[in-house]
PDB file of C-alpha atoms in Angstrom:
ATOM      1  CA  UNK A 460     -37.339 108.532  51.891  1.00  0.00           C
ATOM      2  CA  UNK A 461     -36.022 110.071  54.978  1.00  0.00           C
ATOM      3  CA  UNK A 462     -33.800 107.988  57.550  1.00  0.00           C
ATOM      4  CA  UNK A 463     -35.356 107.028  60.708  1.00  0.00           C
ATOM      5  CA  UNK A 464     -35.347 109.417  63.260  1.00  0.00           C
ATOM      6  CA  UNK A 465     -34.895 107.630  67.023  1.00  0.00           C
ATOM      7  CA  UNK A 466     -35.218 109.326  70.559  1.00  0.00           C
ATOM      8  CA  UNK A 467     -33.520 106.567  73.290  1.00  0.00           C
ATOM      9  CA  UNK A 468     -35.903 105.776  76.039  1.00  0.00           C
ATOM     10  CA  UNK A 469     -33.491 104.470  78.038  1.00  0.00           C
ATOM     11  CA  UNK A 470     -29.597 104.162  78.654  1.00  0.00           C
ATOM     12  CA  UNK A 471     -29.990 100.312  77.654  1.00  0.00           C
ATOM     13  CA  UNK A 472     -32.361  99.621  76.084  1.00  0.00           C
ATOM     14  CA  UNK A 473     -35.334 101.315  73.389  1.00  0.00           C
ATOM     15  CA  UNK A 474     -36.115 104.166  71.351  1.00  0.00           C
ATOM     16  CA  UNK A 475     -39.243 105.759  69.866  1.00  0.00           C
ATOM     17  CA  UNK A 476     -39.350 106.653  66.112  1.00  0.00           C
ATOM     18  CA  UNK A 477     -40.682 109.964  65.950  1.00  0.00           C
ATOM     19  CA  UNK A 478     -41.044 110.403  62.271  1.00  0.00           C
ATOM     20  CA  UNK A 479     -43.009 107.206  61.328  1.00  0.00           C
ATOM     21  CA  UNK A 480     -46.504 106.919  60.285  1.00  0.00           C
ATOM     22  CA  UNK A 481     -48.769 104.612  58.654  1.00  0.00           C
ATOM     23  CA  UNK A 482     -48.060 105.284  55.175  1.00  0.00           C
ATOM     24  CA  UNK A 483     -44.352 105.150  55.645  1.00  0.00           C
ATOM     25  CA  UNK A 484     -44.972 101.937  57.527  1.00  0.00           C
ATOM     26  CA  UNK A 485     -46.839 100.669  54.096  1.00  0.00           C
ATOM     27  CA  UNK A 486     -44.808 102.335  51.524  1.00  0.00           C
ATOM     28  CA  UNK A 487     -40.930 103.755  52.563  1.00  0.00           C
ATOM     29  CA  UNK A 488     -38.685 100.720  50.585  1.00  0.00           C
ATOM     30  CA  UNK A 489     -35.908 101.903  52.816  1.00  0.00           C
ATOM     31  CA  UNK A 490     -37.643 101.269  56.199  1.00  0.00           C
ATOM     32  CA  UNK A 491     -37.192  97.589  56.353  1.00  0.00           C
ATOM     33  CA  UNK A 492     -33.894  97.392  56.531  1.00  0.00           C
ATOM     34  CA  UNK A 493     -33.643 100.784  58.475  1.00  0.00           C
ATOM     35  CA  UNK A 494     -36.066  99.519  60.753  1.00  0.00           C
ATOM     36  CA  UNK A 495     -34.181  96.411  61.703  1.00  0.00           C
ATOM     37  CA  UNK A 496     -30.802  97.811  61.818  1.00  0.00           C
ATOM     38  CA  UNK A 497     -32.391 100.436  64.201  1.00  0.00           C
ATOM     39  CA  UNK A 498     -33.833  97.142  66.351  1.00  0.00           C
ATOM     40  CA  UNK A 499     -30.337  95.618  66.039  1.00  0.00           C
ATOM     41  CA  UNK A 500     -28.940  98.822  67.841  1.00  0.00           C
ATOM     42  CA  UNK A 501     -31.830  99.603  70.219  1.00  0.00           C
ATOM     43  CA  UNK A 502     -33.445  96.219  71.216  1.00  0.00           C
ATOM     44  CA  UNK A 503     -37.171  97.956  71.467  1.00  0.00           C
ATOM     45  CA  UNK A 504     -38.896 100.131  68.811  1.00  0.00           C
ATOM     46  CA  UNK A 505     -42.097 102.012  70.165  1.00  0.00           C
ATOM     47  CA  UNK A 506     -44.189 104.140  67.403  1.00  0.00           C
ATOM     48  CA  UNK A 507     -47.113 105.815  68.606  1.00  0.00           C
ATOM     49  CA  UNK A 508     -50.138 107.718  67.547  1.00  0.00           C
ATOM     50  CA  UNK A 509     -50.801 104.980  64.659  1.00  0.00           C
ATOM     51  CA  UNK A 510     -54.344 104.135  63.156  1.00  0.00           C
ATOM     52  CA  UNK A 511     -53.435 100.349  63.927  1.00  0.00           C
ATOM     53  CA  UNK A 512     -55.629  97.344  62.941  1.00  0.00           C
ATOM     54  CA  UNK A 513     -54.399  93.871  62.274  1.00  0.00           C
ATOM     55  CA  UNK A 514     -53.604  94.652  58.357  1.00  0.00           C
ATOM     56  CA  UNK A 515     -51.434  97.122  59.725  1.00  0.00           C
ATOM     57  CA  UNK A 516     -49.482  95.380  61.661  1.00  0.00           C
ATOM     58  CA  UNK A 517     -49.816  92.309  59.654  1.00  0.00           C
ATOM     59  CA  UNK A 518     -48.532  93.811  56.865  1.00  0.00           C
ATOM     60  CA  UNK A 519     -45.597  95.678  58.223  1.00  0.00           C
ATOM     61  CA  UNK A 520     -44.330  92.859  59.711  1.00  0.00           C
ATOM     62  CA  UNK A 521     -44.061  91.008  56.376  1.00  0.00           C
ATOM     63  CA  UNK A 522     -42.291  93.475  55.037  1.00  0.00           C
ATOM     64  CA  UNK A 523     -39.633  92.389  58.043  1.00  0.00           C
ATOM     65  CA  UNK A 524     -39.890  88.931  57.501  1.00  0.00           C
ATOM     66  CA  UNK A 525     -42.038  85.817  58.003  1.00  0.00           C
ATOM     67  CA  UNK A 526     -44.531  85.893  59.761  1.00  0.00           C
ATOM     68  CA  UNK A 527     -45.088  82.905  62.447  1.00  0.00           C
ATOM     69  CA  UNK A 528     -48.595  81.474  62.480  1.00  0.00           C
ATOM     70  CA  UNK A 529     -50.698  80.900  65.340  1.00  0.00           C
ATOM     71  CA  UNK A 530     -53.751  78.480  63.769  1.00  0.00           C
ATOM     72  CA  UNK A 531     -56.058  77.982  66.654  1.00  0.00           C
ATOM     73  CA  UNK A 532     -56.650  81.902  66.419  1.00  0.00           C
ATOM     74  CA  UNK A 533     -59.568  83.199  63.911  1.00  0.00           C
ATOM     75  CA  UNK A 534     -56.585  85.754  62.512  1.00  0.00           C
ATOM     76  CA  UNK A 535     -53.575  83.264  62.405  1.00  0.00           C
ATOM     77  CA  UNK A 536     -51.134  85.969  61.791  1.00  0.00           C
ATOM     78  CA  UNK A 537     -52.241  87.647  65.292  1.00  0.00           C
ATOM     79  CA  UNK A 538     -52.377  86.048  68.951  1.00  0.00           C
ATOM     80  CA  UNK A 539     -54.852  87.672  71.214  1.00  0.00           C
ATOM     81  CA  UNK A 540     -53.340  88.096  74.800  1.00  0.00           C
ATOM     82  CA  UNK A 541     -56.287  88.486  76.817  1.00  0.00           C
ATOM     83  CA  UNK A 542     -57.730  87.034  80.062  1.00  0.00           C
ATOM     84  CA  UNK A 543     -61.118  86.091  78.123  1.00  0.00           C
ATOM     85  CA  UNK A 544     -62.245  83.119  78.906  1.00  0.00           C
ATOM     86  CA  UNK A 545     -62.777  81.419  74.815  1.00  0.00           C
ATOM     87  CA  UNK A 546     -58.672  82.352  74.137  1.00  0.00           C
ATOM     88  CA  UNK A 547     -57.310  79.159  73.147  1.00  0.00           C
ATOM     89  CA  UNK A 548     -54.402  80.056  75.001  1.00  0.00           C
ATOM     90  CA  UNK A 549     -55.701  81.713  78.133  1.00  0.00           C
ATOM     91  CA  UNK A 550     -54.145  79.471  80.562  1.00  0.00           C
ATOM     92  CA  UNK A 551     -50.670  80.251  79.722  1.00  0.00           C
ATOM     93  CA  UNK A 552     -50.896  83.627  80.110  1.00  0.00           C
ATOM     94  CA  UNK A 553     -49.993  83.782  83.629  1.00  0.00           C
ATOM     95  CA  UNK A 554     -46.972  83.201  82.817  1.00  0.00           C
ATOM     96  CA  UNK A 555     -46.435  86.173  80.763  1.00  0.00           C
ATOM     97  CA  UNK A 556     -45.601  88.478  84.044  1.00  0.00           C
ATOM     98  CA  UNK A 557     -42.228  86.589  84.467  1.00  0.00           C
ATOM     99  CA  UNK A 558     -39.354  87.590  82.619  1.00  0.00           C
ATOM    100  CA  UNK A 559     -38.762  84.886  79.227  1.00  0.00           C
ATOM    101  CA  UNK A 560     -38.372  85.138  75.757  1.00  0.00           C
ATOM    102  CA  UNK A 561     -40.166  83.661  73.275  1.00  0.00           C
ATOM    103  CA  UNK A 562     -39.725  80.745  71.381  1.00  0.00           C
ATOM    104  CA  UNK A 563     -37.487  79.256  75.014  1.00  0.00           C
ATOM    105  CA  UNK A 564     -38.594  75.855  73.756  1.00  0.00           C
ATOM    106  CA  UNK A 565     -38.657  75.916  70.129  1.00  0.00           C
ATOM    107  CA  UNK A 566     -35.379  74.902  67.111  1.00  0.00           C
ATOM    108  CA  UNK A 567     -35.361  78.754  66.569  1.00  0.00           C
ATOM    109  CA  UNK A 568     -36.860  80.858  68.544  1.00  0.00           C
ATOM    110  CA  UNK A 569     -38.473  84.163  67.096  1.00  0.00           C
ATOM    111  CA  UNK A 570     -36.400  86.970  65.453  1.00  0.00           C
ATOM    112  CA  UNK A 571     -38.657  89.772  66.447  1.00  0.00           C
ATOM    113  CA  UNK A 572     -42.334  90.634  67.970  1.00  0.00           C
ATOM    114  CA  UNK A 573     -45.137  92.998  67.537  1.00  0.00           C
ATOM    115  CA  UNK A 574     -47.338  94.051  70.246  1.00  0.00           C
ATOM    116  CA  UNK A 575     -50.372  96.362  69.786  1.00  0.00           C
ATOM    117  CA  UNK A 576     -52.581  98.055  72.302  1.00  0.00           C
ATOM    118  CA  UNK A 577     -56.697  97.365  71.591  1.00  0.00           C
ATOM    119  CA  UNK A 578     -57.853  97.734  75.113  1.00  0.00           C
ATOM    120  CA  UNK A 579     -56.399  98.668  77.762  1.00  0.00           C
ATOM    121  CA  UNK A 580     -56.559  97.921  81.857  1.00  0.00           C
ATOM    122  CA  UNK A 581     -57.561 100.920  83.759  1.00  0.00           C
ATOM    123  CA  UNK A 582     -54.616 100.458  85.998  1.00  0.00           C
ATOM    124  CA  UNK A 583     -50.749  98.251  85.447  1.00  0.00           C
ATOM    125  CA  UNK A 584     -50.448  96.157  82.595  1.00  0.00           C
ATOM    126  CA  UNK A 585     -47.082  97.792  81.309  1.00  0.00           C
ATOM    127  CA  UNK A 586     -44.760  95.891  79.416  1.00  0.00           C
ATOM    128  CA  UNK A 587     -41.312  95.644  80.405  1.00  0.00           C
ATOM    129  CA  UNK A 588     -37.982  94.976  78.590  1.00  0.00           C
ATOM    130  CA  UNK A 589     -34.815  94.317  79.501  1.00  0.00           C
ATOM    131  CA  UNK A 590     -31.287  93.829  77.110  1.00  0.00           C
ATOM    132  CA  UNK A 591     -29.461  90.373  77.535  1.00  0.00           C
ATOM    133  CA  UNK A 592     -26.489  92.070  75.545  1.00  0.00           C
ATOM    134  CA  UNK A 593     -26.370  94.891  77.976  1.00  0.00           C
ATOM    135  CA  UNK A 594     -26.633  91.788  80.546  1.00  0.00           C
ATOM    136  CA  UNK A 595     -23.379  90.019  79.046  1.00  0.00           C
ATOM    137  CA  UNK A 596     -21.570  93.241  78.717  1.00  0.00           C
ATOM    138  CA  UNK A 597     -22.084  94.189  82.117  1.00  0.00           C
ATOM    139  CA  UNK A 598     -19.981  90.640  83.520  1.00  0.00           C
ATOM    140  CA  UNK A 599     -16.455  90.588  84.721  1.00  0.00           C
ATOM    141  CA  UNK A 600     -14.147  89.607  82.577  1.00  0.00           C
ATOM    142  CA  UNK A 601     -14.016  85.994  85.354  1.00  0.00           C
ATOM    143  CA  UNK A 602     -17.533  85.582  84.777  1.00  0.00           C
ATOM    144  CA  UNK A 603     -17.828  85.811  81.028  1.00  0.00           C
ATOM    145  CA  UNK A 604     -14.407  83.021  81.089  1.00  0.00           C
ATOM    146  CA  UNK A 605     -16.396  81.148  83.278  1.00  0.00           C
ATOM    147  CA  UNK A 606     -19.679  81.384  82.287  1.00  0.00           C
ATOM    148  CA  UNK A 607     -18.336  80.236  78.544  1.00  0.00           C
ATOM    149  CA  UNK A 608     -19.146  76.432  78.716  1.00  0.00           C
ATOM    150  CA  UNK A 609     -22.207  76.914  80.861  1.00  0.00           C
ATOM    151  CA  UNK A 610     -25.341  74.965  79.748  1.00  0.00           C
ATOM    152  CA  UNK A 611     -28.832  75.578  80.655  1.00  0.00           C
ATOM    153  CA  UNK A 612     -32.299  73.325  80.450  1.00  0.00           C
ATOM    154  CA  UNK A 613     -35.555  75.076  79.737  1.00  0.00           C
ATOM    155  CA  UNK A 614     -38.631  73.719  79.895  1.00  0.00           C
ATOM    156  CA  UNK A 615     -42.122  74.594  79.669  1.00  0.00           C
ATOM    157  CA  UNK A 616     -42.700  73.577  83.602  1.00  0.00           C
ATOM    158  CA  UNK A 617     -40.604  76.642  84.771  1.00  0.00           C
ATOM    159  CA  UNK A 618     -41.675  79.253  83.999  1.00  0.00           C
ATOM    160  CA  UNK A 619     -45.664  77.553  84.595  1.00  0.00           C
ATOM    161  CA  UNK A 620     -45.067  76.653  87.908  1.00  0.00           C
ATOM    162  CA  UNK A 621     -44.112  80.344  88.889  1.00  0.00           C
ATOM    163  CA  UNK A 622     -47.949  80.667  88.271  1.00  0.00           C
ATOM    164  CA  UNK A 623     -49.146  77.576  89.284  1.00  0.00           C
ATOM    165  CA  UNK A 624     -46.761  75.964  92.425  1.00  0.00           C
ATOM    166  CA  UNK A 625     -49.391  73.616  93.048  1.00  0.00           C
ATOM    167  CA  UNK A 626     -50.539  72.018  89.570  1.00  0.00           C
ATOM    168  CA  UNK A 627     -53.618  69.455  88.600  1.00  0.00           C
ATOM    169  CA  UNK A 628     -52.117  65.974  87.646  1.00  0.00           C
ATOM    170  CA  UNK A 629     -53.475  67.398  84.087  1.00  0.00           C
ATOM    171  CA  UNK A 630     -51.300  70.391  84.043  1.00  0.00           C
ATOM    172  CA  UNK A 631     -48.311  68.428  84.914  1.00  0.00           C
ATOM    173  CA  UNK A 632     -49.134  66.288  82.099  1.00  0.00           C
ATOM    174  CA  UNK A 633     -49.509  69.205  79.849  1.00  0.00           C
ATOM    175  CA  UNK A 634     -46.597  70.924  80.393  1.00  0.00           C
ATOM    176  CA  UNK A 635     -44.464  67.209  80.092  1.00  0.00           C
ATOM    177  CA  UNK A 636     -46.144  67.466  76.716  1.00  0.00           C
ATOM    178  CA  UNK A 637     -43.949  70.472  75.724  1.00  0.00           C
ATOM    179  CA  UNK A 638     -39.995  69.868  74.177  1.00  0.00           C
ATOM    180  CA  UNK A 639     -37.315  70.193  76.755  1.00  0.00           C
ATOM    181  CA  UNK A 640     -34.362  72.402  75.639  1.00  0.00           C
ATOM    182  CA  UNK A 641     -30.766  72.953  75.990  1.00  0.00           C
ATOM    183  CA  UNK A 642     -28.956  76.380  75.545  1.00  0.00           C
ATOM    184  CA  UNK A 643     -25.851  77.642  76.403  1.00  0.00           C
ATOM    185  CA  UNK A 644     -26.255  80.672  78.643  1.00  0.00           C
ATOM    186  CA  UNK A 645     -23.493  82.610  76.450  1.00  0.00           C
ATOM    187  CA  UNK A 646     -25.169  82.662  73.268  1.00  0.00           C
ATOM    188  CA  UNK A 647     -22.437  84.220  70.037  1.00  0.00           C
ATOM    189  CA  UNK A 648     -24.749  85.216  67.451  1.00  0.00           C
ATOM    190  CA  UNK A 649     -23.899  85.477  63.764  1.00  0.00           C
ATOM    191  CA  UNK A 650     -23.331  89.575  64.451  1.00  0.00           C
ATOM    192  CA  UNK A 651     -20.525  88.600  66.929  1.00  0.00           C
ATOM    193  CA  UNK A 652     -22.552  89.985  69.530  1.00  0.00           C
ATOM    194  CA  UNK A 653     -22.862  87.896  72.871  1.00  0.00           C
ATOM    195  CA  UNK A 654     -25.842  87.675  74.803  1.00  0.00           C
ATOM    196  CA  UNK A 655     -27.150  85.880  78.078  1.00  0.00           C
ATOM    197  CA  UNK A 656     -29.806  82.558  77.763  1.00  0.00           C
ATOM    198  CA  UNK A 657     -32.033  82.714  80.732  1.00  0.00           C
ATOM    199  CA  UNK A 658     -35.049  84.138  81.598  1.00  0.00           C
ATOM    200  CA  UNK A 659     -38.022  81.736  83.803  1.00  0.00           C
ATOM    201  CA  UNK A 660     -38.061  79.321  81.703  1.00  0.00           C
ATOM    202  CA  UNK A 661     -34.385  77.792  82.563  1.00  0.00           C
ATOM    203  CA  UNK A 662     -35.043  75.659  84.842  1.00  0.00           C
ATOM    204  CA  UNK A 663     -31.423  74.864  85.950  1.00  0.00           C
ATOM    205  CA  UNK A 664     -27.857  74.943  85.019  1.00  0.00           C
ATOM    206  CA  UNK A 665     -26.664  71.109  83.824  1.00  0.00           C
ATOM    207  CA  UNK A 666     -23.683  69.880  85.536  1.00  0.00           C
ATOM    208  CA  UNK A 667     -23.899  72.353  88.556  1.00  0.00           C
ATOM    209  CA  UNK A 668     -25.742  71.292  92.100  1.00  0.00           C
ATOM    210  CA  UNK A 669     -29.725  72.750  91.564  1.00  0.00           C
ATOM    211  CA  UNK A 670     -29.912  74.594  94.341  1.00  0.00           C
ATOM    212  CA  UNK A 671     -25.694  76.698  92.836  1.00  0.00           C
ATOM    213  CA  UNK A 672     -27.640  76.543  89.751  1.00  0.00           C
ATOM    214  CA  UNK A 673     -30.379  78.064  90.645  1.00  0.00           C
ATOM    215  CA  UNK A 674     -28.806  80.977  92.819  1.00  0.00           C
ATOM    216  CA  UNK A 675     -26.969  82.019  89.605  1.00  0.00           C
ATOM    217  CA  UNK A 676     -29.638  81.962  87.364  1.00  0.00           C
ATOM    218  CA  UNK A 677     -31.325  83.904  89.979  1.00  0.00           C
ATOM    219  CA  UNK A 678     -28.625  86.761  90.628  1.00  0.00           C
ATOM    220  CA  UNK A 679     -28.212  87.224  86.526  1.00  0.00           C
ATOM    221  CA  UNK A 680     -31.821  87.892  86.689  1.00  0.00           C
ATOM    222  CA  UNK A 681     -31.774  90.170  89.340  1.00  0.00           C
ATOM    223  CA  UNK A 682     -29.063  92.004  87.966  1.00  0.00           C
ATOM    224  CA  UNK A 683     -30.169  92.422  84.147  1.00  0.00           C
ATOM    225  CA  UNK A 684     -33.592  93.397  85.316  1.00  0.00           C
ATOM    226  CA  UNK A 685     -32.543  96.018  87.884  1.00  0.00           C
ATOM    227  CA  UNK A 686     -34.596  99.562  87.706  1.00  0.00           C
ATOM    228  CA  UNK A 687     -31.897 101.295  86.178  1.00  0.00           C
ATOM    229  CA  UNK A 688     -31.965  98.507  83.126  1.00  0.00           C
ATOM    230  CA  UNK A 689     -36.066  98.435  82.312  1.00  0.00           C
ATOM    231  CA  UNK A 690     -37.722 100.093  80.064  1.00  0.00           C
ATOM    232  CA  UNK A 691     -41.143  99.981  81.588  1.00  0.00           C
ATOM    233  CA  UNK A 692     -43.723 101.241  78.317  1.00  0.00           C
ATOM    234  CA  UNK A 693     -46.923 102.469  79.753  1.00  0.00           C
ATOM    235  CA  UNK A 694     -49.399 101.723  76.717  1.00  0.00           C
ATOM    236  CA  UNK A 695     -51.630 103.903  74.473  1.00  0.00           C
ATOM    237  CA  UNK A 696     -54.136 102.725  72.154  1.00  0.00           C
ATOM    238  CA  UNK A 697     -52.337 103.243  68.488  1.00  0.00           C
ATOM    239  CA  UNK A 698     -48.761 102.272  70.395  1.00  0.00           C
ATOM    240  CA  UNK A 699     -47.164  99.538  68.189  1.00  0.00           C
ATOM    241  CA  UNK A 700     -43.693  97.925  69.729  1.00  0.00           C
ATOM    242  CA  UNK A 701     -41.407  96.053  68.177  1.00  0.00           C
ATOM    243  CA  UNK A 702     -38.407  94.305  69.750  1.00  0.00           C
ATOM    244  CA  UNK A 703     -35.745  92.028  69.209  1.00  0.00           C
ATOM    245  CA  UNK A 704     -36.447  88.799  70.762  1.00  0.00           C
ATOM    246  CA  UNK A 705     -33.173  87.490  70.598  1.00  0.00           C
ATOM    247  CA  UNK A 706     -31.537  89.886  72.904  1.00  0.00           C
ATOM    248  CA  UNK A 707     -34.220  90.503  74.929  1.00  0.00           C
ATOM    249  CA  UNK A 708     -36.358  89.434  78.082  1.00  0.00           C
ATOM    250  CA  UNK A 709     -39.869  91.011  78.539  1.00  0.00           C
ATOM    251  CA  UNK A 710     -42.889  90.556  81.025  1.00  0.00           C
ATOM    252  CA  UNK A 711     -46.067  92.291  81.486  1.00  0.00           C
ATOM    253  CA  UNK A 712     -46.848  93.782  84.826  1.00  0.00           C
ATOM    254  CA  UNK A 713     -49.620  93.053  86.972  1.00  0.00           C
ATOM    255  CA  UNK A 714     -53.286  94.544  86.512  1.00  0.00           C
ATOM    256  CA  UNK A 715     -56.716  93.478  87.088  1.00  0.00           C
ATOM    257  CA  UNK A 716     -57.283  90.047  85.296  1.00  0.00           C
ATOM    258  CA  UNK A 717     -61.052  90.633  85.154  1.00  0.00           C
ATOM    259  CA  UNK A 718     -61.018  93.707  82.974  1.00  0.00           C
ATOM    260  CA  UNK A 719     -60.485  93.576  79.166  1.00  0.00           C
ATOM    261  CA  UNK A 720     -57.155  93.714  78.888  1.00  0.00           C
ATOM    262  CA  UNK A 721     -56.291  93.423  74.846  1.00  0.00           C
ATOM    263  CA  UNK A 722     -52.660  93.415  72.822  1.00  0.00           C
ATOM    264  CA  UNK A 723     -51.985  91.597  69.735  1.00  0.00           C
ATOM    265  CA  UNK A 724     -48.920  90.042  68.847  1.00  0.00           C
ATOM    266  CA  UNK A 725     -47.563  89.273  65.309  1.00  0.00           C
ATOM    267  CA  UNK A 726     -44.451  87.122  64.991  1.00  0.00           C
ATOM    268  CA  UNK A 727     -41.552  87.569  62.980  1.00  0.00           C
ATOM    269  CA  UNK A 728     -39.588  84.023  62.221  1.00  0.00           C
ATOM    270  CA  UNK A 729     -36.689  83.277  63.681  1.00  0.00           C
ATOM    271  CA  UNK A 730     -33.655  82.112  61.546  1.00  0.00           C
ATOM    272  CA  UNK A 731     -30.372  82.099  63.939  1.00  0.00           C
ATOM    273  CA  UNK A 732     -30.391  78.961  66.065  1.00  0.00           C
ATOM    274  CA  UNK A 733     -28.618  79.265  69.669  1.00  0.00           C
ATOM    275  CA  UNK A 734     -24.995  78.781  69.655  1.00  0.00           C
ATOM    276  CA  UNK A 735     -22.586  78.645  71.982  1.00  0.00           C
ATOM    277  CA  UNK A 736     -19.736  81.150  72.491  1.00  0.00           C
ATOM    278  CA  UNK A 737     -16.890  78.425  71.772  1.00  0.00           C
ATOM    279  CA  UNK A 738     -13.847  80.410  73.148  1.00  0.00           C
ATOM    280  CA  UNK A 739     -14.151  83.645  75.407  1.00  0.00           C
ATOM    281  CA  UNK A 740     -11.030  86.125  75.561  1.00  0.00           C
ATOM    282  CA  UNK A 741     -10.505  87.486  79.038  1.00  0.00           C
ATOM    283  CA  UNK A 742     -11.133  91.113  77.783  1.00  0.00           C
ATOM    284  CA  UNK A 743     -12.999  91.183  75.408  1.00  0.00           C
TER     285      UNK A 743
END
């Protein structure tokens, strides 16, 4: 069938594929690999006007890849995000309006996500992206040399407390439940590519004073998630995103919790652990 067809949303990061429907979706043998080669080079995918359900999206994911399973959920090959009270997952979605990746604290984290509109808030509740390769690139040649050996802890607590800075005993005992994890914050992945670890979910830099730690960790945010590097999506119903998790940071923006707020998320499997960048050449 035909090739893809993109139109950049930003200078950064995203594109919409105009020339993409359901049956293509379903059917085109060539999209897969079009499709991810197009996520490789644009970091979001948005396709819009779709008659989406959950076999839909189900579907076209596992045509991508495997998809992750989320068992407390009555679909496991869809997570609700939603405010509603029954979610099995509801208090952890505060979190979700700081910027993270997914899969901070797993062996792999996830290769790619899909995000659907059901229902949306009558005001905010945007989604916003932001590239960590368009975050390495943008270092001095002195700070990709020094940031080279760098190590960073995650942990589940980090990015919580952001929501919660003054947790129940049974929180705090929650969130101990969850894996600590190292990373480096230059990651070399198996394209060559570079990218930056971090997000709210690194809790500080390992071998570095807290409070230096956390002042970097803190500018590369602020830096990688200026205006000028966002792609803020305002959603429709039928919108169906897709982005690369592994060079990516996203977080929802704020809207009224009490209103029915709906999106669900299918998972693609990751399959690239982090590595470090080993050697960095001034210059490069």
């Amino acid at each position: 069938m035909a090739t893809l067809t993109a139109r950049r949303l930003t200078d950064t990061v995203g594109a919409e594929l105009v020339d993409v429907d359901a049956h293509r979706l379903l059917h085109d043998d060539d999209l897969p690999h079009e499709c991810m080669e197009a996520l490789e080079r644009y970091g979001v995918l948005l396709l819009r006007g779709l008659p989406i359900d959950d076999d839909l999206q189900v579907e076209f994911c596992r045509r991508l890849g495997e998809v992750v399973q989320f068992p407390k959920y009555e679909n496991p090959n869809v997570m609700e995000i939603s405010f509603d009270p029954t979610n099995p997952n509801v208090s952890y979605f505060p979190s979700n309006d700081h910027w993270h990746f997914d899969g901070s604290m797993d062996d792999i984290p996830a290769k790619a996500v899909t995000l659907s509109a059901r229902v949306l808030a009558s005001d905010g509740g945007e989604t916003e992206f932001a590239s960590t390769y368009a975050a390495y690139d943008a270092l001095s040649d002195d700070e990709k040399e020094s940031f080279a050996e760098l190590r960073v802890l995650h942990t589940f607590e980090a990015i919580q407390r952001r929501s919660y800075p003054n947790p129940t005993p049974e929180q705090l005992e929650d969130w101990a439940s969850w894996p600590q994890r190292e990373h480096p914050l230059v990651w070399e992945h198996r394209s060559g590519r570079r990218s930056l670890v971090f997000g709210h979910s690194a809790s500080h830099i390992l071998g570095m004073g807290f409070d230096e730690g956390r002042a970097l960790l803190d500018d590369l945010s602020r830096r990688a998630t200026a205006p000028d590097r966002v792609l803020r999506h305002e959603w429709q119903v039928g919108d169906l995103v897709i982005w690369d998790n592994l060079g990516l940071l996203h977080r929802a923006c704020p809207f009224d919790r009490t209103e029915a707020r709906r999106m669900h998320r299918t998972t693609l499997a990751g399959d690239e652990p982090i590595t470090s960048a080993r050697s960095i050449t001034v210059g490069a």
